[in-house]
Amino acid sequence: MPQSIIDFYSKHKPEELIEGGLWAVKCLVMENTSMTLGSAMTPHGIFVFASTFCGDTYGFDTITLDESRNPKIVLVSHEVIGEDSPKAKAIAANLTEFI
């Protein structure tokens, strides 16, 4: 995980799931290791961190970093589960722009 994201979560420490928003750290770990969409995205370099009301997720594209080593933010549809090469739509240049 890029240092900028580790620094953000270390500083702000969200403790609860925020519906339609950022997940708490414990939710991040669970989603990206054992839940269907998150664990399907991590092999593609996408670490999911938030959800929409429709079940889609926002993720950090840890493969595509900007010059400051910040990941691009992408939106991944819940309908991509099982695809070999899921499509992720870029929606923000970094977490600051996303928020």
mmCIF file of C-alpha atoms in Angstrom:
data_model
loop_
_atom_site.group_PDB
_atom_site.id
_atom_site.type_symbol
_atom_site.label_atom_id
_atom_site.label_comp_id
_atom_site.label_asym_id
_atom_site.label_seq_id
_atom_site.Cartn_x
_atom_site.Cartn_y
_atom_site.Cartn_z
ATOM 1 C CA MET A 1 0.000 0.000 0.000
ATOM 2 C CA PRO A 2 1.385 3.435 -0.848
ATOM 3 C CA GLN A 3 2.690 5.397 2.158
ATOM 4 C CA SER A 4 0.222 8.260 1.554
ATOM 5 C CA ILE A 5 -2.701 5.904 2.200
ATOM 6 C CA ILE A 6 -1.087 4.386 5.290
ATOM 7 C CA ASP A 7 -0.476 7.923 6.586
ATOM 8 C CA PHE A 8 -4.128 8.913 5.960
ATOM 9 C CA TYR A 9 -5.529 5.931 7.869
ATOM 10 C CA SER A 10 -2.952 6.303 10.649
ATOM 11 C CA LYS A 11 -3.913 9.940 11.145
ATOM 12 C CA HIS A 12 -7.708 9.734 10.816
ATOM 13 C CA LYS A 13 -8.371 6.182 12.065
ATOM 14 C CA PRO A 14 -11.987 5.728 10.945
ATOM 15 C CA GLU A 15 -13.507 3.320 13.458
ATOM 16 C CA GLU A 16 -16.890 2.581 11.912
ATOM 17 C CA LEU A 17 -18.229 1.723 8.498
ATOM 18 C CA ILE A 18 -19.666 4.867 6.969
ATOM 19 C CA GLU A 19 -22.525 3.863 4.645
ATOM 20 C CA GLY A 20 -21.706 5.054 1.164
ATOM 21 C CA GLY A 21 -18.307 6.275 2.343
ATOM 22 C CA LEU A 22 -14.946 5.282 3.756
ATOM 23 C CA TRP A 23 -14.642 1.990 5.582
ATOM 24 C CA ALA A 24 -13.001 1.476 8.949
ATOM 25 C CA VAL A 25 -9.626 -0.277 8.959
ATOM 26 C CA LYS A 26 -11.132 -3.556 10.220
ATOM 27 C CA CYS A 27 -13.577 -3.457 7.281
ATOM 28 C CA LEU A 28 -10.723 -2.811 4.841
ATOM 29 C CA VAL A 29 -8.870 -5.879 5.990
ATOM 30 C CA MET A 30 -11.974 -8.101 5.900
ATOM 31 C CA GLU A 31 -13.144 -6.835 2.498
ATOM 32 C CA ASN A 32 -9.762 -7.176 0.801
ATOM 33 C CA THR A 33 -8.922 -10.616 2.187
ATOM 34 C CA SER A 34 -12.155 -12.574 2.489
ATOM 35 C CA MET A 35 -15.069 -10.790 0.798
ATOM 36 C CA THR A 36 -15.873 -11.550 -2.817
ATOM 37 C CA LEU A 37 -15.330 -8.242 -4.600
ATOM 38 C CA GLY A 38 -12.376 -7.021 -2.553
ATOM 39 C CA SER A 39 -10.466 -10.279 -2.702
ATOM 40 C CA ALA A 40 -11.161 -10.488 -6.457
ATOM 41 C CA MET A 41 -9.670 -7.015 -7.003
ATOM 42 C CA THR A 42 -6.461 -7.273 -4.956
ATOM 43 C CA PRO A 43 -4.663 -9.532 -7.491
ATOM 44 C CA HIS A 44 -5.248 -6.727 -10.032
ATOM 45 C CA GLY A 45 -3.656 -4.113 -7.777
ATOM 46 C CA ILE A 46 -6.949 -2.579 -6.626
ATOM 47 C CA PHE A 47 -7.446 -2.261 -2.880
ATOM 48 C CA VAL A 48 -11.103 -1.413 -2.163
ATOM 49 C CA PHE A 49 -11.850 1.110 0.594
ATOM 50 C CA ALA A 50 -15.435 2.362 0.241
ATOM 51 C CA SER A 51 -18.771 1.431 -1.288
ATOM 52 C CA THR A 52 -21.728 2.963 -3.034
ATOM 53 C CA PHE A 53 -25.343 2.399 -2.044
ATOM 54 C CA CYS A 54 -25.640 0.041 -5.046
ATOM 55 C CA GLY A 55 -22.878 -2.355 -3.964
ATOM 56 C CA ASP A 56 -20.127 -1.059 -6.217
ATOM 57 C CA THR A 57 -16.793 -0.202 -4.627
ATOM 58 C CA TYR A 58 -14.166 2.493 -4.737
ATOM 59 C CA GLY A 59 -10.580 1.352 -4.770
ATOM 60 C CA PHE A 60 -6.997 2.513 -4.704
ATOM 61 C CA ASP A 61 -5.289 1.587 -7.967
ATOM 62 C CA THR A 62 -1.934 0.658 -6.445
ATOM 63 C CA ILE A 63 -0.465 -0.055 -9.888
ATOM 64 C CA THR A 64 -1.065 3.470 -11.227
ATOM 65 C CA LEU A 65 0.668 6.001 -8.961
ATOM 66 C CA ASP A 66 1.155 9.690 -9.656
ATOM 67 C CA GLU A 67 4.478 11.529 -9.320
ATOM 68 C CA SER A 68 3.917 11.834 -5.544
ATOM 69 C CA ARG A 69 3.276 8.064 -5.293
ATOM 70 C CA ASN A 70 -0.475 8.513 -4.646
ATOM 71 C CA PRO A 71 -2.803 5.919 -6.164
ATOM 72 C CA LYS A 72 -5.568 6.850 -8.574
ATOM 73 C CA ILE A 73 -9.114 6.238 -7.257
ATOM 74 C CA VAL A 74 -11.274 3.885 -9.328
ATOM 75 C CA LEU A 75 -14.882 2.695 -9.259
ATOM 76 C CA VAL A 76 -15.439 -1.037 -9.701
ATOM 77 C CA SER A 77 -18.856 -2.511 -10.458
ATOM 78 C CA HIS A 78 -20.028 -5.423 -8.330
ATOM 79 C CA GLU A 79 -20.903 -7.123 -11.638
ATOM 80 C CA VAL A 80 -17.221 -7.775 -12.506
ATOM 81 C CA ILE A 81 -16.832 -10.636 -10.051
ATOM 82 C CA GLY A 82 -15.287 -13.621 -11.786
ATOM 83 C CA GLU A 83 -13.842 -11.680 -14.712
ATOM 84 C CA ASP A 84 -10.177 -12.313 -15.481
ATOM 85 C CA SER A 85 -9.469 -8.652 -16.194
ATOM 86 C CA PRO A 86 -12.045 -6.482 -14.412
ATOM 87 C CA LYS A 87 -12.753 -2.992 -15.671
ATOM 88 C CA ALA A 88 -12.230 -0.147 -13.234
ATOM 89 C CA LYS A 89 -13.281 3.390 -14.088
ATOM 90 C CA ALA A 90 -10.923 6.137 -12.918
ATOM 91 C CA ILE A 91 -12.892 8.772 -10.988
ATOM 92 C CA ALA A 92 -10.255 10.808 -9.116
ATOM 93 C CA ALA A 93 -6.545 11.473 -9.448
ATOM 94 C CA ASN A 94 -5.954 10.711 -5.742
ATOM 95 C CA LEU A 95 -7.675 10.411 -2.354
ATOM 96 C CA THR A 96 -7.638 14.172 -1.715
ATOM 97 C CA GLU A 97 -9.512 14.819 -4.961
ATOM 98 C CA PHE A 98 -11.943 11.978 -4.182
ATOM 99 C CA ILE A 99 -12.817 13.347 -0.743
#
